Amino acid sequence: MGRDSLTIKGPFDIRNSIESGQPLAFHADYGHKGSAFALSYSTSKGVIEAALKGKQLSYSWNGEYNSRSAREEMERRFRIKDNMPSIYERISTDEFMESAILAYNGMRVTQNDPWETTLCFILSQFNNIKRIRGSVRMLINTYGTEIEGSERKLFPSAEQIKGASIEELMKHGAGFRAKYIKHAANFCSGSLDLDSLYRKDYEDAKEAIMEIEGVGDKVADCIMLFAYNKMEAFPIDTWVKRVLETVYFKGRKKRIKELHQFASERWPGMEGYAQQYLFWHARSLKLRRKA
DNA sequence: ACCCAGGCGGGCG
DNA sequence: CGCCCGCATGGG
């Protein structure tokens, strides 16, 4: 148990950083008039609660955290050390990107736990953000370990999920993805060492994570970007596909492979950040087919 | 009622 | 390879 704070340098939009569908296991409370923002999240080690006021990010911890590991957790999750002006310089290639950056200035790509990200993004397939978050909350409350003196629980480990039946997982919001969750839990608590993927490059790590049944090209890219710090990952979901086709290809249908190629040439080494701004801006514009 | 959601694996040609 | 289909479920 403890409490500390750190000062954020550069633009930081905490609300859009966590609401933009990258971390899916957060609880958030909004302050009045947008002046403060409070959040909490469960990890495998404890619960972190944090609040942002101006440039001061204060936070508290419990469980196995100590002052040093809690600080590292915060800096990592929110990529506090990212140089946003330099990133914007690299992805600000056109008017659409400029307006996205203007609208969501300070939105960070967050870096989350590999198992958490794997579980959450398997749940994300053919699903919507609101319901994914509800399912994740249910899984935490059902399978996570209790923490003394806290209403929240730890994020359930692969071992704990492995102990659940497909029927139980289905009932707790996983739907048809339950069999994938089960397989991922078996795999990640057994032959696949998630920590070892940090030492692999993007291509090799992605190939390794795709051995999990239910993890295809898009989910693998999300895990690479949102957990393993691979900024060249460019997840292409329905929104990103649509916005790319609309903005850069005059509405013509393009294959996923071509769009990956396009992104890697346009935003080399920073595809992940470009993708997050494209995705979130496209959604805010409700850039649908029938809009 | 209807459509869609941060897709995927399997089956087909 | 590319294409097409079904899939649990609930929010808009």
CSV table of C-alpha atoms (C1' of nucleotides) in Angstrom, one decimal:
chain,number,residue,atom,x,y,z
A,1,MET,CA,0.0,0.0,0.0
A,2,GLY,CA,1.3,3.4,-0.9
A,3,ARG,CA,0.8,6.6,-2.7
A,4,ASP,CA,2.9,8.8,-5.0
A,5,SER,CA,2.7,11.1,-8.0
A,6,LEU,CA,4.6,12.0,-11.1
A,7,THR,CA,4.7,15.0,-13.4
A,8,ILE,CA,3.7,14.5,-17.0
A,9,LYS,CA,5.8,16.3,-19.6
A,10,GLY,CA,4.2,17.1,-22.9
A,11,PRO,CA,0.6,16.6,-24.0
A,12,PHE,CA,-1.3,13.9,-22.2
A,13,ASP,CA,-5.0,13.1,-22.7
A,14,ILE,CA,-5.6,10.4,-20.2
A,15,ARG,CA,-9.3,10.0,-21.0
A,16,ASN,CA,-8.9,9.3,-24.6
A,17,SER,CA,-5.8,7.2,-23.9
A,18,ILE,CA,-7.9,4.7,-22.0
A,19,GLU,CA,-11.3,5.2,-23.6
A,20,SER,CA,-10.0,4.5,-27.1
A,21,GLY,CA,-10.2,0.8,-26.9
A,22,GLN,CA,-6.6,-0.2,-26.3
A,23,PRO,CA,-6.7,-1.1,-22.6
A,24,LEU,CA,-10.1,-2.8,-22.0
A,25,ALA,CA,-9.8,-3.6,-18.3
A,26,PHE,CA,-10.0,-0.1,-16.8
A,27,HIS,CA,-12.6,1.5,-14.6
A,28,ALA,CA,-12.9,5.3,-15.1
A,29,ASP,CA,-14.6,8.1,-13.3
A,30,TYR,CA,-14.8,11.6,-14.8
A,31,GLY,CA,-14.4,14.7,-12.7
A,32,HIS,CA,-16.6,17.6,-13.0
A,33,LYS,CA,-16.0,20.0,-15.9
A,34,GLY,CA,-13.3,17.7,-17.2
A,35,SER,CA,-10.9,19.1,-14.6
A,36,ALA,CA,-10.0,15.7,-13.1
A,37,PHE,CA,-10.0,12.1,-14.2
A,38,ALA,CA,-9.8,9.1,-12.0
A,39,LEU,CA,-9.2,5.5,-12.9
A,40,SER,CA,-8.4,2.1,-11.5
A,41,TYR,CA,-7.2,-1.1,-13.0
A,42,SER,CA,-6.4,-4.6,-11.9
A,43,THR,CA,-3.1,-6.2,-12.9
A,44,SER,CA,-1.6,-9.6,-11.9
A,45,LYS,CA,0.1,-7.8,-9.0
A,46,GLY,CA,-2.5,-5.5,-7.5
A,47,VAL,CA,-4.8,-2.7,-8.1
A,48,ILE,CA,-3.6,0.8,-9.2
A,49,GLU,CA,-5.8,3.8,-8.7
A,50,ALA,CA,-4.8,7.1,-10.3
A,51,ALA,CA,-6.0,10.6,-10.8
A,52,LEU,CA,-4.9,13.3,-13.1
A,53,LYS,CA,-5.1,17.0,-12.2
A,54,GLY,CA,-3.4,19.2,-14.6
A,55,LYS,CA,0.1,17.8,-15.1
A,56,GLN,CA,0.1,15.9,-11.9
A,57,LEU,CA,-0.6,12.2,-12.1
A,58,SER,CA,-1.1,10.9,-8.6
A,59,TYR,CA,-1.5,7.2,-7.9
A,60,SER,CA,-1.9,4.6,-5.2
A,61,TRP,CA,-1.2,0.9,-5.1
A,62,ASN,CA,-1.8,-2.3,-3.1
A,63,GLY,CA,-1.0,-6.0,-3.4
A,64,GLU,CA,2.6,-6.8,-4.4
A,65,TYR,CA,3.5,-3.4,-5.7
A,66,ASN,CA,6.0,-1.2,-4.0
A,67,SER,CA,6.9,2.4,-4.7
A,68,ARG,CA,9.4,1.5,-7.4
A,69,SER,CA,7.3,-1.1,-9.3
A,70,ALA,CA,4.2,1.1,-9.1
A,71,ARG,CA,6.1,4.0,-10.7
A,72,GLU,CA,7.4,1.7,-13.4
A,73,GLU,CA,3.8,0.4,-13.9
A,74,MET,CA,2.5,3.9,-14.5
A,75,GLU,CA,5.3,5.0,-16.7
A,76,ARG,CA,4.9,1.9,-18.8
A,77,ARG,CA,1.1,1.8,-19.1
A,78,PHE,CA,0.9,5.4,-20.3
A,79,ARG,CA,4.2,5.5,-22.1
A,80,ILE,CA,5.0,8.6,-20.1
A,81,LYS,CA,8.4,8.9,-21.7
A,82,ASP,CA,7.0,9.1,-25.3
A,83,ASN,CA,8.1,12.3,-27.0
A,84,MET,CA,4.8,13.3,-28.5
A,85,PRO,CA,5.9,16.3,-30.7
A,86,SER,CA,8.4,14.0,-32.3
A,87,ILE,CA,5.8,11.3,-32.9
A,88,TYR,CA,3.4,13.8,-34.3
A,89,GLU,CA,6.0,15.0,-36.7
A,90,ARG,CA,6.3,11.5,-38.1
A,91,ILE,CA,2.6,10.7,-38.5
A,92,SER,CA,1.3,14.1,-39.5
A,93,THR,CA,1.4,13.3,-43.2
A,94,ASP,CA,-1.8,14.9,-44.4
A,95,GLU,CA,-4.9,16.9,-43.4
A,96,PHE,CA,-6.8,13.9,-42.0
A,97,MET,CA,-3.9,13.0,-39.7
A,98,GLU,CA,-3.5,16.6,-38.7
A,99,SER,CA,-7.1,16.9,-37.7
A,100,ALA,CA,-7.0,13.6,-35.8
A,101,ILE,CA,-3.9,14.8,-33.9
A,102,LEU,CA,-5.6,18.1,-33.2
A,103,ALA,CA,-8.8,16.4,-31.9
A,104,TYR,CA,-6.9,13.9,-29.7
A,105,ASN,CA,-3.8,15.8,-28.8
A,106,GLY,CA,-2.0,13.9,-26.0
A,107,MET,CA,-3.7,10.5,-26.6
A,108,ARG,CA,-1.0,7.9,-25.9
A,109,VAL,CA,-0.7,4.4,-27.2
A,110,THR,CA,-0.8,2.5,-23.9
A,111,GLN,CA,1.4,-0.5,-23.1
A,112,ASN,CA,-0.5,-3.2,-21.2
A,113,ASP,CA,0.2,-6.6,-19.8
A,114,PRO,CA,0.6,-9.4,-22.5
A,115,TRP,CA,-1.8,-11.9,-21.0
A,116,GLU,CA,-4.4,-9.2,-20.2
A,117,THR,CA,-4.1,-7.9,-23.8
A,118,THR,CA,-4.3,-11.3,-25.3
A,119,LEU,CA,-7.5,-12.2,-23.4
A,120,CYS,CA,-9.1,-8.8,-24.0
A,121,PHE,CA,-8.4,-8.8,-27.8
A,122,ILE,CA,-9.6,-12.4,-28.3
A,123,LEU,CA,-12.8,-11.1,-26.8
A,124,SER,CA,-12.8,-8.1,-29.2
A,125,GLN,CA,-13.4,-10.1,-32.3
A,126,PHE,CA,-16.8,-9.4,-33.9
A,127,ASN,CA,-17.7,-7.5,-30.8
A,128,ASN,CA,-18.1,-3.9,-29.6
A,129,ILE,CA,-16.0,-2.0,-27.1
A,130,LYS,CA,-18.7,-1.5,-24.5
A,131,ARG,CA,-19.6,-5.1,-24.4
A,132,ILE,CA,-16.0,-6.2,-24.4
A,133,ARG,CA,-15.3,-4.1,-21.3
A,134,GLY,CA,-18.4,-5.6,-19.6
A,135,SER,CA,-17.2,-9.1,-20.3
A,136,VAL,CA,-13.7,-8.3,-19.0
A,137,ARG,CA,-15.1,-6.9,-15.8
A,138,MET,CA,-17.2,-10.0,-15.4
A,139,LEU,CA,-14.2,-12.3,-15.9
A,140,ILE,CA,-12.1,-10.3,-13.4
A,141,ASN,CA,-14.9,-10.5,-10.8
A,142,THR,CA,-15.5,-14.1,-11.4
A,143,TYR,CA,-12.0,-15.6,-11.7
A,144,GLY,CA,-9.7,-13.0,-10.2
A,145,THR,CA,-8.1,-13.3,-6.7
A,146,GLU,CA,-9.4,-11.1,-4.0
A,147,ILE,CA,-7.2,-8.4,-2.5
A,148,GLU,CA,-7.5,-7.7,1.2
A,149,GLY,CA,-9.0,-4.3,1.8
A,150,SER,CA,-10.1,-3.7,-1.7
A,151,GLU,CA,-13.3,-4.2,-3.6
A,152,ARG,CA,-11.4,-4.9,-6.7
A,153,LYS,CA,-9.7,-8.2,-7.6
A,154,LEU,CA,-6.5,-9.1,-9.4
A,155,PHE,CA,-6.7,-9.6,-13.2
A,156,PRO,CA,-7.2,-13.4,-13.5
A,157,SER,CA,-4.1,-15.4,-14.5
A,158,ALA,CA,-4.0,-17.8,-17.4
A,159,GLU,CA,-4.0,-20.6,-14.8
A,160,GLN,CA,-7.2,-19.3,-13.2
A,161,ILE,CA,-9.0,-19.0,-16.6
A,162,LYS,CA,-7.8,-22.5,-17.5
A,163,GLY,CA,-9.7,-23.8,-14.5
A,164,ALA,CA,-13.0,-22.6,-16.0
A,165,SER,CA,-15.2,-24.6,-18.3
A,166,ILE,CA,-16.2,-23.4,-21.7
A,167,GLU,CA,-19.8,-23.2,-20.6
A,168,GLU,CA,-18.8,-20.9,-17.7
A,169,LEU,CA,-16.7,-18.7,-19.8
A,170,MET,CA,-19.5,-18.4,-22.4
A,171,LYS,CA,-21.9,-17.5,-19.6
A,172,HIS,CA,-19.6,-14.8,-18.4
A,173,GLY,CA,-19.8,-12.8,-21.6
A,174,ALA,CA,-17.3,-14.5,-23.8
A,175,GLY,CA,-19.9,-15.9,-26.2
A,176,PHE,CA,-18.6,-18.0,-29.0
A,177,ARG,CA,-15.1,-16.9,-28.1
A,178,ALA,CA,-15.0,-19.0,-25.0
A,179,LYS,CA,-13.2,-21.9,-26.7
A,180,TYR,CA,-10.5,-19.5,-27.9
A,181,ILE,CA,-10.1,-18.1,-24.4
A,182,LYS,CA,-9.8,-21.6,-23.0
A,183,HIS,CA,-7.2,-22.5,-25.6
A,184,ALA,CA,-5.3,-19.3,-25.0
A,185,ALA,CA,-5.3,-19.9,-21.2
A,186,ASN,CA,-4.0,-23.5,-21.7
A,187,PHE,CA,-1.3,-22.3,-24.1
A,188,CYS,CA,-0.2,-19.3,-22.1
A,189,SER,CA,0.1,-21.2,-18.9
A,190,GLY,CA,2.0,-24.0,-20.6
A,191,SER,CA,4.2,-24.1,-23.7
A,192,LEU,CA,4.0,-20.4,-24.7
A,193,ASP,CA,6.1,-18.1,-22.5
A,194,LEU,CA,4.6,-14.7,-23.1
A,195,ASP,CA,7.6,-12.9,-21.5
A,196,SER,CA,9.9,-14.4,-24.0
A,197,LEU,CA,8.2,-12.6,-26.8
A,198,TYR,CA,9.7,-9.3,-25.6
A,199,ARG,CA,13.0,-10.5,-26.8
A,200,LYS,CA,11.8,-11.3,-30.3
A,201,ASP,CA,11.4,-8.8,-33.1
A,202,TYR,CA,7.9,-7.8,-34.5
A,203,GLU,CA,7.7,-10.5,-37.1
A,204,ASP,CA,8.8,-13.4,-34.9
A,205,ALA,CA,6.7,-12.3,-31.9
A,206,LYS,CA,3.6,-11.9,-34.1
A,207,GLU,CA,4.1,-15.3,-35.6
A,208,ALA,CA,4.5,-16.8,-32.1
A,209,ILE,CA,1.3,-15.2,-30.7
A,210,MET,CA,-0.7,-16.3,-33.7
A,211,GLU,CA,-0.2,-19.9,-32.6
A,212,ILE,CA,-3.0,-19.3,-30.2
A,213,GLU,CA,-6.3,-20.4,-31.7
A,214,GLY,CA,-8.5,-17.3,-32.0
A,215,VAL,CA,-5.6,-14.9,-32.6
A,216,GLY,CA,-5.4,-13.9,-36.2
A,217,ASP,CA,-3.6,-11.1,-38.0
A,218,LYS,CA,-5.6,-8.2,-36.5
A,219,VAL,CA,-5.6,-9.4,-32.9
A,220,ALA,CA,-2.0,-10.3,-33.1
A,221,ASP,CA,-1.1,-6.8,-34.2
A,222,CYS,CA,-3.1,-5.4,-31.3
A,223,ILE,CA,-1.1,-7.5,-28.9
A,224,MET,CA,2.2,-6.5,-30.6
A,225,LEU,CA,1.2,-2.8,-30.3
A,226,PHE,CA,-0.6,-2.6,-27.0
A,227,ALA,CA,1.5,-5.1,-25.0
A,228,TYR,CA,4.9,-5.6,-26.7
A,229,ASN,CA,5.8,-2.1,-27.7
A,230,LYS,CA,6.1,-2.9,-31.4
A,231,MET,CA,5.3,0.4,-32.9
A,232,GLU,CA,5.4,-0.9,-36.4
A,233,ALA,CA,2.3,-3.0,-35.8
A,234,PHE,CA,-0.7,-1.7,-37.6
A,235,PRO,CA,-4.0,-3.4,-36.6
A,236,ILE,CA,-6.6,-3.2,-39.3
A,237,ASP,CA,-10.2,-3.6,-38.1
A,238,THR,CA,-13.4,-2.6,-39.9
A,239,TRP,CA,-12.9,1.1,-38.9
A,240,VAL,CA,-9.3,1.4,-39.9
A,241,LYS,CA,-10.0,-0.4,-43.2
A,242,ARG,CA,-12.9,1.9,-43.9
A,243,VAL,CA,-11.1,5.1,-43.1
A,244,LEU,CA,-8.1,4.2,-45.1
A,245,GLU,CA,-10.2,3.4,-48.1
A,246,THR,CA,-12.2,6.5,-47.8
A,247,VAL,CA,-9.4,9.0,-47.1
A,248,TYR,CA,-6.6,7.6,-49.2
A,249,PHE,CA,-8.2,5.5,-51.9
A,250,LYS,CA,-11.2,7.4,-53.0
A,251,GLY,CA,-13.5,4.8,-51.4
A,252,ARG,CA,-12.1,1.9,-53.4
A,253,LYS,CA,-12.0,-1.5,-51.6
A,254,LYS,CA,-8.5,-2.5,-50.7
A,255,ARG,CA,-7.1,-5.8,-49.4
A,256,ILE,CA,-5.7,-6.0,-45.9
A,257,LYS,CA,-2.3,-6.8,-47.3
A,258,GLU,CA,-2.2,-3.7,-49.5
A,259,LEU,CA,-3.3,-1.5,-46.6
A,260,HIS,CA,-0.5,-2.9,-44.4
A,261,GLN,CA,1.9,-2.0,-47.2
A,262,PHE,CA,0.5,1.4,-47.5
A,263,ALA,CA,0.8,2.1,-43.8
A,264,SER,CA,4.4,0.8,-43.6
A,265,GLU,CA,5.4,3.1,-46.4
A,266,ARG,CA,3.6,6.2,-45.1
A,267,TRP,CA,4.4,5.9,-41.4
A,268,PRO,CA,7.5,3.7,-41.2
A,269,GLY,CA,8.3,2.7,-37.6
A,270,MET,CA,5.4,4.6,-36.2
A,271,GLU,CA,2.4,2.7,-37.8
A,272,GLY,CA,1.0,1.9,-34.4
A,273,TYR,CA,0.5,5.5,-33.4
A,274,ALA,CA,-0.9,6.4,-36.8
A,275,GLN,CA,-3.4,3.6,-36.5
A,276,GLN,CA,-4.6,4.7,-33.1
A,277,TYR,CA,-5.3,8.2,-34.3
A,278,LEU,CA,-6.9,7.0,-37.5
A,279,PHE,CA,-9.1,4.5,-35.6
A,280,TRP,CA,-10.3,6.9,-32.9
A,281,HIS,CA,-10.8,9.8,-35.2
A,282,ALA,CA,-12.8,7.7,-37.7
A,283,ARG,CA,-15.1,6.5,-34.9
A,284,SER,CA,-15.7,10.0,-33.6
A,285,LEU,CA,-16.7,11.0,-37.1
A,286,LYS,CA,-19.0,8.0,-37.3
A,287,LEU,CA,-17.4,7.3,-40.6
A,288,ARG,CA,-19.8,4.5,-41.5
A,289,ARG,CA,-21.0,3.4,-44.8
A,290,LYS,CA,-24.4,4.8,-44.1
A,291,ALA,CA,-23.6,8.1,-42.4
B,1,DA,C1',-37.4,-5.6,-36.1
B,2,DC,C1',-32.9,-4.7,-37.9
B,3,DC,C1',-27.9,-3.8,-38.2
B,4,DC,C1',-23.5,-3.8,-36.5
B,5,DA,C1',-19.6,-4.6,-33.5
B,6,DG,C1',-11.4,-3.2,-32.8
B,7,DG,C1',-12.3,-11.1,-36.7
B,8,DC,C1',-11.6,-15.7,-36.8
B,9,DG,C1',-11.3,-20.6,-38.5
B,10,DG,C1',-12.9,-23.7,-41.8
B,11,DG,C1',-14.5,-25.0,-46.2
B,12,DC,C1',-14.6,-24.1,-50.9
B,13,DG,C1',-12.9,-23.2,-55.8
C,1,DC,C1',-4.0,-18.0,-52.3
C,2,DG,C1',-8.9,-15.4,-52.2
C,3,DC,C1',-13.5,-15.5,-51.0
C,4,DC,C1',-17.6,-16.7,-48.2
C,5,DC,C1',-19.9,-18.3,-44.3
C,6,DG,C1',-21.4,-18.8,-39.5
C,7,DC,C1',-20.8,-17.3,-35.0
C,8,DA,C1',-23.1,-15.5,-29.2
C,9,DT,C1',-24.7,-11.4,-27.7
C,10,DG,C1',-26.5,-6.9,-26.7
C,11,DG,C1',-26.3,-1.9,-27.8
C,12,DG,C1',-28.1,1.7,-31.0
